[in-house]
Amino acid sequence: MANPAGKFGPYPAPASAALAARSASAVSAVSAALSGASASSALARGANTARLPVRQQTGAELIRSRIALRVRLGVLAAGERLPDTGVIADELGMSEMTVRRALETMCQDGLLDRRRGRVGGTFVASNWDEIAAAFRDEEQAASLEDFHLLLECGLVARSADELPPDWDSGLLAVVDEMNAADDHAELLRLETCFHLGLAEALGNGMAGEEVADLLGRLCLLAAVPAAGLLQERNKHHADLLAALELGRLDAAVGAVKAHQVGWGVGVRA
């Protein structure tokens, strides 16, 4: 799922007001799409919209979440050197000052390691997983998961009757890979790939950024699901794809909801 343009982007960084407006529009569009679907009342019962809207990220927070997402996807490995600040700034569309400050904060938090000398630079902490566990926040994670549920159900409702040919070929491959995988890190990577791919397939290029933002933040804030739970939830991936292919909107929304139910149970210690 690595972006061919680089490890971090390109991801344009709109001004905070524009970003807030874009997210508000996304919530409105999702709600409008669901209002015409027979599954809308069921979704309303399944998501705690009282926890919405989700607070938007600052530039430094976006850099932090993008790095966390790249670690989850295996694009950046523990102990690996990050690109120079200028490269990250160009790929994310941010100033080098913002990038430097974000990386410095992550170094202070222990997520990154700055080394001096000829082979120096900024590196992903060798014990990233252990350090990241200290930043878990159940309340914030729950709000983000609710927003993701709302967004994903809206994408399903919007796209149910206009799926392009072979829209699910890459997603089916991810489902098959998850069925065959038993490594925990690989299951986490594939789980993340599925939801990024779903947003791209159903959002016509409009939802990928929103979902990447959400998943990147969840990489740091949400408890890590155990391998067994990831394997179990993969069934809902398959159910969702099958329901969409058959045009069964209620079943598709039900699969999205079922995937999230009990997500915090059986987490990795």
PDB file of C-alpha atoms in Angstrom, residues 2-265:
ATOM      1  CA  ALA A   2       3.042   2.252  -0.258  1.00  0.00           C
ATOM      2  CA  ASN A   3       2.406   5.437  -2.211  1.00  0.00           C
ATOM      3  CA  PRO A   4       4.513   5.353  -5.367  1.00  0.00           C
ATOM      4  CA  ALA A   5       5.368   9.021  -4.952  1.00  0.00           C
ATOM      5  CA  GLY A   6       7.154   8.412  -1.672  1.00  0.00           C
ATOM      6  CA  LYS A   7       6.863   7.010   1.812  1.00  0.00           C
ATOM      7  CA  PHE A   8       4.587   9.769   3.028  1.00  0.00           C
ATOM      8  CA  GLY A   9       2.614  11.190   0.149  1.00  0.00           C
ATOM      9  CA  PRO A  10       2.003  13.263  -1.672  1.00  0.00           C
ATOM     10  CA  TYR A  11      -0.673  14.413   0.751  1.00  0.00           C
ATOM     11  CA  PRO A  12      -1.702  18.064   0.386  1.00  0.00           C
ATOM     12  CA  ALA A  13      -2.025  19.933   3.664  1.00  0.00           C
ATOM     13  CA  PRO A  14      -4.934  22.389   3.474  1.00  0.00           C
ATOM     14  CA  ALA A  15      -5.304  25.171   6.009  1.00  0.00           C
ATOM     15  CA  SER A  16      -6.986  24.175   9.251  1.00  0.00           C
ATOM     16  CA  ALA A  17     -10.244  25.972   8.377  1.00  0.00           C
ATOM     17  CA  ALA A  18     -10.418  24.277   4.991  1.00  0.00           C
ATOM     18  CA  LEU A  19      -9.650  20.909   6.547  1.00  0.00           C
ATOM     19  CA  ALA A  20     -12.388  21.389   9.144  1.00  0.00           C
ATOM     20  CA  ALA A  21     -14.841  22.346   6.418  1.00  0.00           C
ATOM     21  CA  ARG A  22     -13.868  19.319   4.349  1.00  0.00           C
ATOM     22  CA  SER A  23     -14.513  16.964   7.267  1.00  0.00           C
ATOM     23  CA  ALA A  24     -17.820  18.627   8.072  1.00  0.00           C
ATOM     24  CA  SER A  25     -18.815  18.165   4.428  1.00  0.00           C
ATOM     25  CA  ALA A  26     -17.762  14.524   4.588  1.00  0.00           C
ATOM     26  CA  VAL A  27     -19.996  13.896   7.598  1.00  0.00           C
ATOM     27  CA  SER A  28     -22.904  15.673   5.908  1.00  0.00           C
ATOM     28  CA  ALA A  29     -22.419  13.744   2.669  1.00  0.00           C
ATOM     29  CA  VAL A  30     -22.307  10.438   4.507  1.00  0.00           C
ATOM     30  CA  SER A  31     -25.444  11.260   6.476  1.00  0.00           C
ATOM     31  CA  ALA A  32     -27.240  12.316   3.295  1.00  0.00           C
ATOM     32  CA  ALA A  33     -26.231   9.122   1.523  1.00  0.00           C
ATOM     33  CA  LEU A  34     -27.480   7.029   4.398  1.00  0.00           C
ATOM     34  CA  SER A  35     -30.758   8.897   4.718  1.00  0.00           C
ATOM     35  CA  GLY A  36     -31.985   7.272   1.549  1.00  0.00           C
ATOM     36  CA  ALA A  37     -30.792   3.790   2.476  1.00  0.00           C
ATOM     37  CA  SER A  38     -32.924   1.249   4.277  1.00  0.00           C
ATOM     38  CA  ALA A  39     -29.981   0.510   6.555  1.00  0.00           C
ATOM     39  CA  SER A  40     -29.719   4.088   7.834  1.00  0.00           C
ATOM     40  CA  SER A  41     -31.739   3.559  11.015  1.00  0.00           C
ATOM     41  CA  ALA A  42     -29.672   0.497  11.875  1.00  0.00           C
ATOM     42  CA  LEU A  43     -26.491   2.489  11.407  1.00  0.00           C
ATOM     43  CA  ALA A  44     -27.785   5.247  13.648  1.00  0.00           C
ATOM     44  CA  ARG A  45     -28.282   2.682  16.382  1.00  0.00           C
ATOM     45  CA  GLY A  46     -24.825   1.218  15.806  1.00  0.00           C
ATOM     46  CA  ALA A  47     -22.677   4.366  15.934  1.00  0.00           C
ATOM     47  CA  ASN A  48     -22.392   6.713  18.879  1.00  0.00           C
ATOM     48  CA  THR A  49     -22.627   9.970  16.949  1.00  0.00           C
ATOM     49  CA  ALA A  50     -22.640  11.923  20.213  1.00  0.00           C
ATOM     50  CA  ARG A  51     -18.850  11.542  20.161  1.00  0.00           C
ATOM     51  CA  LEU A  52     -18.613  13.291  16.771  1.00  0.00           C
ATOM     52  CA  PRO A  53     -17.210  15.399  15.199  1.00  0.00           C
ATOM     53  CA  VAL A  54     -13.594  14.317  15.559  1.00  0.00           C
ATOM     54  CA  ARG A  55     -11.091  17.082  16.268  1.00  0.00           C
ATOM     55  CA  GLN A  56      -8.922  17.826  13.266  1.00  0.00           C
ATOM     56  CA  GLN A  57      -5.180  17.295  13.295  1.00  0.00           C
ATOM     57  CA  THR A  58      -2.563  20.012  13.291  1.00  0.00           C
ATOM     58  CA  GLY A  59       0.235  19.785  10.746  1.00  0.00           C
ATOM     59  CA  ALA A  60       2.554  18.229  13.320  1.00  0.00           C
ATOM     60  CA  GLU A  61      -0.102  15.687  14.318  1.00  0.00           C
ATOM     61  CA  LEU A  62      -0.650  14.768  10.677  1.00  0.00           C
ATOM     62  CA  ILE A  63       3.068  14.038  10.263  1.00  0.00           C
ATOM     63  CA  ARG A  64       2.959  11.919  13.399  1.00  0.00           C
ATOM     64  CA  SER A  65      -0.040   9.921  12.182  1.00  0.00           C
ATOM     65  CA  ARG A  66       1.452   9.447   8.702  1.00  0.00           C
ATOM     66  CA  ILE A  67       4.620   8.023  10.192  1.00  0.00           C
ATOM     67  CA  ALA A  68       2.569   5.723  12.426  1.00  0.00           C
ATOM     68  CA  LEU A  69       0.556   4.561   9.420  1.00  0.00           C
ATOM     69  CA  ARG A  70       3.735   3.844   7.419  1.00  0.00           C
ATOM     70  CA  VAL A  71       5.130   1.807  10.293  1.00  0.00           C
ATOM     71  CA  ARG A  72       1.881  -0.180  10.476  1.00  0.00           C
ATOM     72  CA  LEU A  73       2.025  -0.799   6.716  1.00  0.00           C
ATOM     73  CA  GLY A  74       5.649  -1.910   6.880  1.00  0.00           C
ATOM     74  CA  VAL A  75       6.800   0.913   4.617  1.00  0.00           C
ATOM     75  CA  LEU A  76       8.933   2.102   7.530  1.00  0.00           C
ATOM     76  CA  ALA A  77      10.473  -0.525   9.784  1.00  0.00           C
ATOM     77  CA  ALA A  78      11.656  -0.214  13.365  1.00  0.00           C
ATOM     78  CA  GLY A  79      15.208   1.092  13.279  1.00  0.00           C
ATOM     79  CA  GLU A  80      14.882   2.446   9.729  1.00  0.00           C
ATOM     80  CA  ARG A  81      16.109   5.917   8.836  1.00  0.00           C
ATOM     81  CA  LEU A  82      13.476   8.452   7.819  1.00  0.00           C
ATOM     82  CA  PRO A  83      13.920  10.533   4.671  1.00  0.00           C
ATOM     83  CA  ASP A  84      15.393  14.018   5.135  1.00  0.00           C
ATOM     84  CA  THR A  85      13.028  16.680   6.445  1.00  0.00           C
ATOM     85  CA  GLY A  86      12.959  18.414   3.061  1.00  0.00           C
ATOM     86  CA  VAL A  87      11.754  15.228   1.371  1.00  0.00           C
ATOM     87  CA  ILE A  88       9.017  14.686   3.958  1.00  0.00           C
ATOM     88  CA  ALA A  89       7.991  18.355   3.697  1.00  0.00           C
ATOM     89  CA  ASP A  90       7.696  18.160  -0.091  1.00  0.00           C
ATOM     90  CA  GLU A  91       5.729  14.915  -0.018  1.00  0.00           C
ATOM     91  CA  LEU A  92       3.293  16.172   2.619  1.00  0.00           C
ATOM     92  CA  GLY A  93       3.055  19.724   1.288  1.00  0.00           C
ATOM     93  CA  MET A  94       4.233  21.230   4.589  1.00  0.00           C
ATOM     94  CA  SER A  95       7.038  23.515   5.683  1.00  0.00           C
ATOM     95  CA  GLU A  96      10.354  22.043   6.781  1.00  0.00           C
ATOM     96  CA  MET A  97       9.945  23.881  10.084  1.00  0.00           C
ATOM     97  CA  THR A  98       6.692  22.021  10.788  1.00  0.00           C
ATOM     98  CA  VAL A  99       8.335  18.712   9.905  1.00  0.00           C
ATOM     99  CA  ARG A 100      11.373  19.395  12.101  1.00  0.00           C
ATOM    100  CA  ARG A 101       9.186  20.313  15.059  1.00  0.00           C
ATOM    101  CA  ALA A 102       7.027  17.223  14.597  1.00  0.00           C
ATOM    102  CA  LEU A 103      10.051  14.929  14.399  1.00  0.00           C
ATOM    103  CA  GLU A 104      11.617  16.582  17.427  1.00  0.00           C
ATOM    104  CA  THR A 105       8.453  15.975  19.457  1.00  0.00           C
ATOM    105  CA  MET A 106       8.389  12.347  18.348  1.00  0.00           C
ATOM    106  CA  CYS A 107      12.045  12.018  19.399  1.00  0.00           C
ATOM    107  CA  GLN A 108      11.186  13.449  22.817  1.00  0.00           C
ATOM    108  CA  ASP A 109       8.337  10.942  23.084  1.00  0.00           C
ATOM    109  CA  GLY A 110      10.684   8.084  22.231  1.00  0.00           C
ATOM    110  CA  LEU A 111       8.931   7.129  18.981  1.00  0.00           C
ATOM    111  CA  LEU A 112      11.907   8.291  16.927  1.00  0.00           C
ATOM    112  CA  ASP A 113      15.628   8.279  17.602  1.00  0.00           C
ATOM    113  CA  ARG A 114      17.969  11.037  16.416  1.00  0.00           C
ATOM    114  CA  ARG A 115      21.565  10.037  15.784  1.00  0.00           C
ATOM    115  CA  ARG A 116      24.515  12.268  14.967  1.00  0.00           C
ATOM    116  CA  GLY A 117      27.505  11.705  12.759  1.00  0.00           C
ATOM    117  CA  ARG A 118      28.118  10.616   9.189  1.00  0.00           C
ATOM    118  CA  VAL A 119      25.527   7.851   9.399  1.00  0.00           C
ATOM    119  CA  GLY A 120      23.197   9.910  11.561  1.00  0.00           C
ATOM    120  CA  GLY A 121      19.670  11.090  10.961  1.00  0.00           C
ATOM    121  CA  THR A 122      16.226  10.410  12.383  1.00  0.00           C
ATOM    122  CA  PHE A 123      15.267   6.760  12.819  1.00  0.00           C
ATOM    123  CA  VAL A 124      12.133   4.876  13.807  1.00  0.00           C
ATOM    124  CA  ALA A 125      12.656   3.688  17.388  1.00  0.00           C
ATOM    125  CA  SER A 126      13.784   0.081  17.558  1.00  0.00           C
ATOM    126  CA  ASN A 127      11.142  -0.509  20.256  1.00  0.00           C
ATOM    127  CA  TRP A 128       8.384   1.390  18.427  1.00  0.00           C
ATOM    128  CA  ASP A 129       5.584  -0.975  19.480  1.00  0.00           C
ATOM    129  CA  GLU A 130       6.410  -0.718  23.177  1.00  0.00           C
ATOM    130  CA  ILE A 131       6.680   3.085  23.069  1.00  0.00           C
ATOM    131  CA  ALA A 132       3.518   3.488  20.985  1.00  0.00           C
ATOM    132  CA  ALA A 133       1.538   1.521  23.580  1.00  0.00           C
ATOM    133  CA  ALA A 134       2.015   4.405  26.009  1.00  0.00           C
ATOM    134  CA  PHE A 135      -0.062   6.682  23.779  1.00  0.00           C
ATOM    135  CA  ARG A 136      -3.215   4.559  23.755  1.00  0.00           C
ATOM    136  CA  ASP A 137      -6.342   6.612  24.468  1.00  0.00           C
ATOM    137  CA  GLU A 138      -9.564   4.625  24.631  1.00  0.00           C
ATOM    138  CA  GLU A 139     -11.884   7.636  24.474  1.00  0.00           C
ATOM    139  CA  GLN A 140     -10.198   9.286  21.494  1.00  0.00           C
ATOM    140  CA  ALA A 141      -9.907   5.948  19.724  1.00  0.00           C
ATOM    141  CA  ALA A 142     -13.637   5.298  20.210  1.00  0.00           C
ATOM    142  CA  SER A 143     -14.497   8.648  18.591  1.00  0.00           C
ATOM    143  CA  LEU A 144     -12.243   7.921  15.631  1.00  0.00           C
ATOM    144  CA  GLU A 145     -13.684   4.420  15.217  1.00  0.00           C
ATOM    145  CA  ASP A 146     -17.217   5.836  15.263  1.00  0.00           C
ATOM    146  CA  PHE A 147     -16.251   8.339  12.581  1.00  0.00           C
ATOM    147  CA  HIS A 148     -14.647   5.588  10.514  1.00  0.00           C
ATOM    148  CA  LEU A 149     -17.797   3.486  10.848  1.00  0.00           C
ATOM    149  CA  LEU A 150     -19.950   6.382   9.682  1.00  0.00           C
ATOM    150  CA  LEU A 151     -17.650   7.160   6.774  1.00  0.00           C
ATOM    151  CA  GLU A 152     -17.313   3.553   5.639  1.00  0.00           C
ATOM    152  CA  CYS A 153     -21.065   2.910   5.799  1.00  0.00           C
ATOM    153  CA  GLY A 154     -21.627   6.084   3.793  1.00  0.00           C
ATOM    154  CA  LEU A 155     -19.182   4.950   1.128  1.00  0.00           C
ATOM    155  CA  VAL A 156     -20.965   1.605   0.941  1.00  0.00           C
ATOM    156  CA  ALA A 157     -24.365   3.293   0.574  1.00  0.00           C
ATOM    157  CA  ARG A 158     -23.089   5.751  -2.030  1.00  0.00           C
ATOM    158  CA  SER A 159     -21.418   3.112  -4.194  1.00  0.00           C
ATOM    159  CA  ALA A 160     -23.826   0.181  -3.935  1.00  0.00           C
ATOM    160  CA  ASP A 161     -25.407   0.718  -7.368  1.00  0.00           C
ATOM    161  CA  GLU A 162     -22.390   1.987  -9.315  1.00  0.00           C
ATOM    162  CA  LEU A 163     -19.474  -0.350  -8.784  1.00  0.00           C
ATOM    163  CA  PRO A 164     -16.911  -0.354 -11.618  1.00  0.00           C
ATOM    164  CA  PRO A 165     -15.680  -3.621 -13.148  1.00  0.00           C
ATOM    165  CA  ASP A 166     -13.078  -5.478 -11.085  1.00  0.00           C
ATOM    166  CA  TRP A 167     -13.495  -2.967  -8.240  1.00  0.00           C
ATOM    167  CA  ASP A 168     -12.871  -5.665  -5.649  1.00  0.00           C
ATOM    168  CA  SER A 169     -10.027  -7.667  -7.201  1.00  0.00           C
ATOM    169  CA  GLY A 170      -7.340  -6.167  -4.968  1.00  0.00           C
ATOM    170  CA  LEU A 171      -9.581  -6.385  -1.911  1.00  0.00           C
ATOM    171  CA  LEU A 172     -10.331 -10.055  -2.514  1.00  0.00           C
ATOM    172  CA  ALA A 173      -6.590 -10.692  -2.680  1.00  0.00           C
ATOM    173  CA  VAL A 174      -6.152  -9.018   0.714  1.00  0.00           C
ATOM    174  CA  VAL A 175      -8.918 -11.210   2.177  1.00  0.00           C
ATOM    175  CA  ASP A 176      -7.182 -14.318   0.821  1.00  0.00           C
ATOM    176  CA  GLU A 177      -3.831 -13.186   2.225  1.00  0.00           C
ATOM    177  CA  MET A 178      -5.366 -12.604   5.636  1.00  0.00           C
ATOM    178  CA  ASN A 179      -6.901 -16.083   5.571  1.00  0.00           C
ATOM    179  CA  ALA A 180      -3.452 -17.538   4.953  1.00  0.00           C
ATOM    180  CA  ALA A 181      -1.500 -15.302   7.371  1.00  0.00           C
ATOM    181  CA  ASP A 182      -0.671 -16.071  10.978  1.00  0.00           C
ATOM    182  CA  ASP A 183       1.991 -13.439  11.698  1.00  0.00           C
ATOM    183  CA  HIS A 184       0.531 -10.681  13.863  1.00  0.00           C
ATOM    184  CA  ALA A 185       2.348  -7.784  12.188  1.00  0.00           C
ATOM    185  CA  GLU A 186       1.342  -9.059   8.759  1.00  0.00           C
ATOM    186  CA  LEU A 187      -2.302  -9.378   9.827  1.00  0.00           C
ATOM    187  CA  LEU A 188      -2.251  -5.794  11.098  1.00  0.00           C
ATOM    188  CA  ARG A 189      -0.726  -4.623   7.819  1.00  0.00           C
ATOM    189  CA  LEU A 190      -3.323  -6.440   5.742  1.00  0.00           C
ATOM    190  CA  GLU A 191      -6.191  -5.201   7.930  1.00  0.00           C
ATOM    191  CA  THR A 192      -5.044  -1.634   7.339  1.00  0.00           C
ATOM    192  CA  CYS A 193      -4.523  -2.268   3.627  1.00  0.00           C
ATOM    193  CA  PHE A 194      -8.089  -3.548   3.298  1.00  0.00           C
ATOM    194  CA  HIS A 195      -9.660  -0.400   4.707  1.00  0.00           C
ATOM    195  CA  LEU A 196      -7.390   1.933   2.736  1.00  0.00           C
ATOM    196  CA  GLY A 197      -8.175  -0.047  -0.405  1.00  0.00           C
ATOM    197  CA  LEU A 198     -11.907  -0.024   0.303  1.00  0.00           C
ATOM    198  CA  ALA A 199     -11.893   3.775   0.608  1.00  0.00           C
ATOM    199  CA  GLU A 200     -10.052   4.072  -2.696  1.00  0.00           C
ATOM    200  CA  ALA A 201     -12.352   1.595  -4.457  1.00  0.00           C
ATOM    201  CA  LEU A 202     -15.619   3.130  -3.221  1.00  0.00           C
ATOM    202  CA  GLY A 203     -14.645   6.767  -2.831  1.00  0.00           C
ATOM    203  CA  ASN A 204     -13.513   7.537  -6.381  1.00  0.00           C
ATOM    204  CA  GLY A 205     -10.316   9.035  -4.990  1.00  0.00           C
ATOM    205  CA  MET A 206     -12.175  11.369  -2.627  1.00  0.00           C
ATOM    206  CA  ALA A 207     -12.107   9.393   0.630  1.00  0.00           C
ATOM    207  CA  GLY A 208      -8.590   7.987   0.704  1.00  0.00           C
ATOM    208  CA  GLU A 209      -7.114  10.972   2.527  1.00  0.00           C
ATOM    209  CA  GLU A 210      -9.817  10.968   5.200  1.00  0.00           C
ATOM    210  CA  VAL A 211      -9.420   7.253   5.874  1.00  0.00           C
ATOM    211  CA  ALA A 212      -5.617   7.473   5.889  1.00  0.00           C
ATOM    212  CA  ASP A 213      -5.899  10.267   8.471  1.00  0.00           C
ATOM    213  CA  LEU A 214      -8.214   8.174  10.648  1.00  0.00           C
ATOM    214  CA  LEU A 215      -6.193   4.972  10.416  1.00  0.00           C
ATOM    215  CA  GLY A 216      -2.916   6.762  11.087  1.00  0.00           C
ATOM    216  CA  ARG A 217      -4.303   8.246  14.270  1.00  0.00           C
ATOM    217  CA  LEU A 218      -5.760   4.919  15.339  1.00  0.00           C
ATOM    218  CA  CYS A 219      -2.348   3.287  14.910  1.00  0.00           C
ATOM    219  CA  LEU A 220      -1.221   5.258  17.955  1.00  0.00           C
ATOM    220  CA  LEU A 221      -4.444   5.697  19.935  1.00  0.00           C
ATOM    221  CA  ALA A 222      -6.260   2.370  19.630  1.00  0.00           C
ATOM    222  CA  ALA A 223      -5.364  -0.851  21.394  1.00  0.00           C
ATOM    223  CA  VAL A 224      -3.789  -3.376  19.024  1.00  0.00           C
ATOM    224  CA  PRO A 225      -6.202  -6.233  18.184  1.00  0.00           C
ATOM    225  CA  ALA A 226      -4.935  -9.746  18.826  1.00  0.00           C
ATOM    226  CA  ALA A 227      -4.102 -11.969  15.857  1.00  0.00           C
ATOM    227  CA  GLY A 228      -7.098 -14.224  16.480  1.00  0.00           C
ATOM    228  CA  LEU A 229      -9.493 -11.282  16.425  1.00  0.00           C
ATOM    229  CA  LEU A 230      -8.004 -10.006  13.172  1.00  0.00           C
ATOM    230  CA  GLN A 231      -8.477 -13.413  11.578  1.00  0.00           C
ATOM    231  CA  GLU A 232     -12.048 -13.608  12.861  1.00  0.00           C
ATOM    232  CA  ARG A 233     -12.936 -10.136  11.596  1.00  0.00           C
ATOM    233  CA  ASN A 234     -11.598 -10.970   8.147  1.00  0.00           C
ATOM    234  CA  LYS A 235     -14.840 -12.888   7.615  1.00  0.00           C
ATOM    235  CA  HIS A 236     -16.660  -9.562   7.706  1.00  0.00           C
ATOM    236  CA  HIS A 237     -14.370  -8.266   4.958  1.00  0.00           C
ATOM    237  CA  ALA A 238     -15.444 -11.187   2.769  1.00  0.00           C
ATOM    238  CA  ASP A 239     -19.114 -10.722   3.709  1.00  0.00           C
ATOM    239  CA  LEU A 240     -18.934  -7.023   2.802  1.00  0.00           C
ATOM    240  CA  LEU A 241     -17.447  -7.676  -0.632  1.00  0.00           C
ATOM    241  CA  ALA A 242     -19.976 -10.411  -1.379  1.00  0.00           C
ATOM    242  CA  ALA A 243     -22.911  -8.224  -0.312  1.00  0.00           C
ATOM    243  CA  LEU A 244     -21.746  -5.297  -2.428  1.00  0.00           C
ATOM    244  CA  GLU A 245     -21.288  -7.535  -5.448  1.00  0.00           C
ATOM    245  CA  LEU A 246     -24.879  -8.745  -5.035  1.00  0.00           C
ATOM    246  CA  GLY A 247     -26.207  -5.216  -4.471  1.00  0.00           C
ATOM    247  CA  ARG A 248     -27.422  -6.066  -0.964  1.00  0.00           C
ATOM    248  CA  LEU A 249     -27.011  -2.750   0.832  1.00  0.00           C
ATOM    249  CA  ASP A 250     -28.462  -3.865   4.180  1.00  0.00           C
ATOM    250  CA  ALA A 251     -26.093  -6.830   4.311  1.00  0.00           C
ATOM    251  CA  ALA A 252     -23.113  -4.684   3.298  1.00  0.00           C
ATOM    252  CA  VAL A 253     -23.775  -2.105   6.021  1.00  0.00           C
ATOM    253  CA  GLY A 254     -24.361  -4.952   8.466  1.00  0.00           C
ATOM    254  CA  ALA A 255     -20.949  -6.406   7.625  1.00  0.00           C
ATOM    255  CA  VAL A 256     -19.266  -3.030   8.249  1.00  0.00           C
ATOM    256  CA  LYS A 257     -21.008  -2.767  11.626  1.00  0.00           C
ATOM    257  CA  ALA A 258     -20.275  -6.367  12.578  1.00  0.00           C
ATOM    258  CA  HIS A 259     -16.606  -5.783  11.859  1.00  0.00           C
ATOM    259  CA  GLN A 260     -16.441  -3.064  14.503  1.00  0.00           C
ATOM    260  CA  VAL A 261     -18.548  -4.754  17.192  1.00  0.00           C
ATOM    261  CA  GLY A 262     -16.276  -6.130  19.889  1.00  0.00           C
ATOM    262  CA  TRP A 263     -13.207  -4.601  18.211  1.00  0.00           C
ATOM    263  CA  GLY A 264     -11.729  -3.711  21.585  1.00  0.00           C
ATOM    264  CA  VAL A 265     -12.137  -7.262  22.899  1.00  0.00           C
TER     265      VAL A 265
END
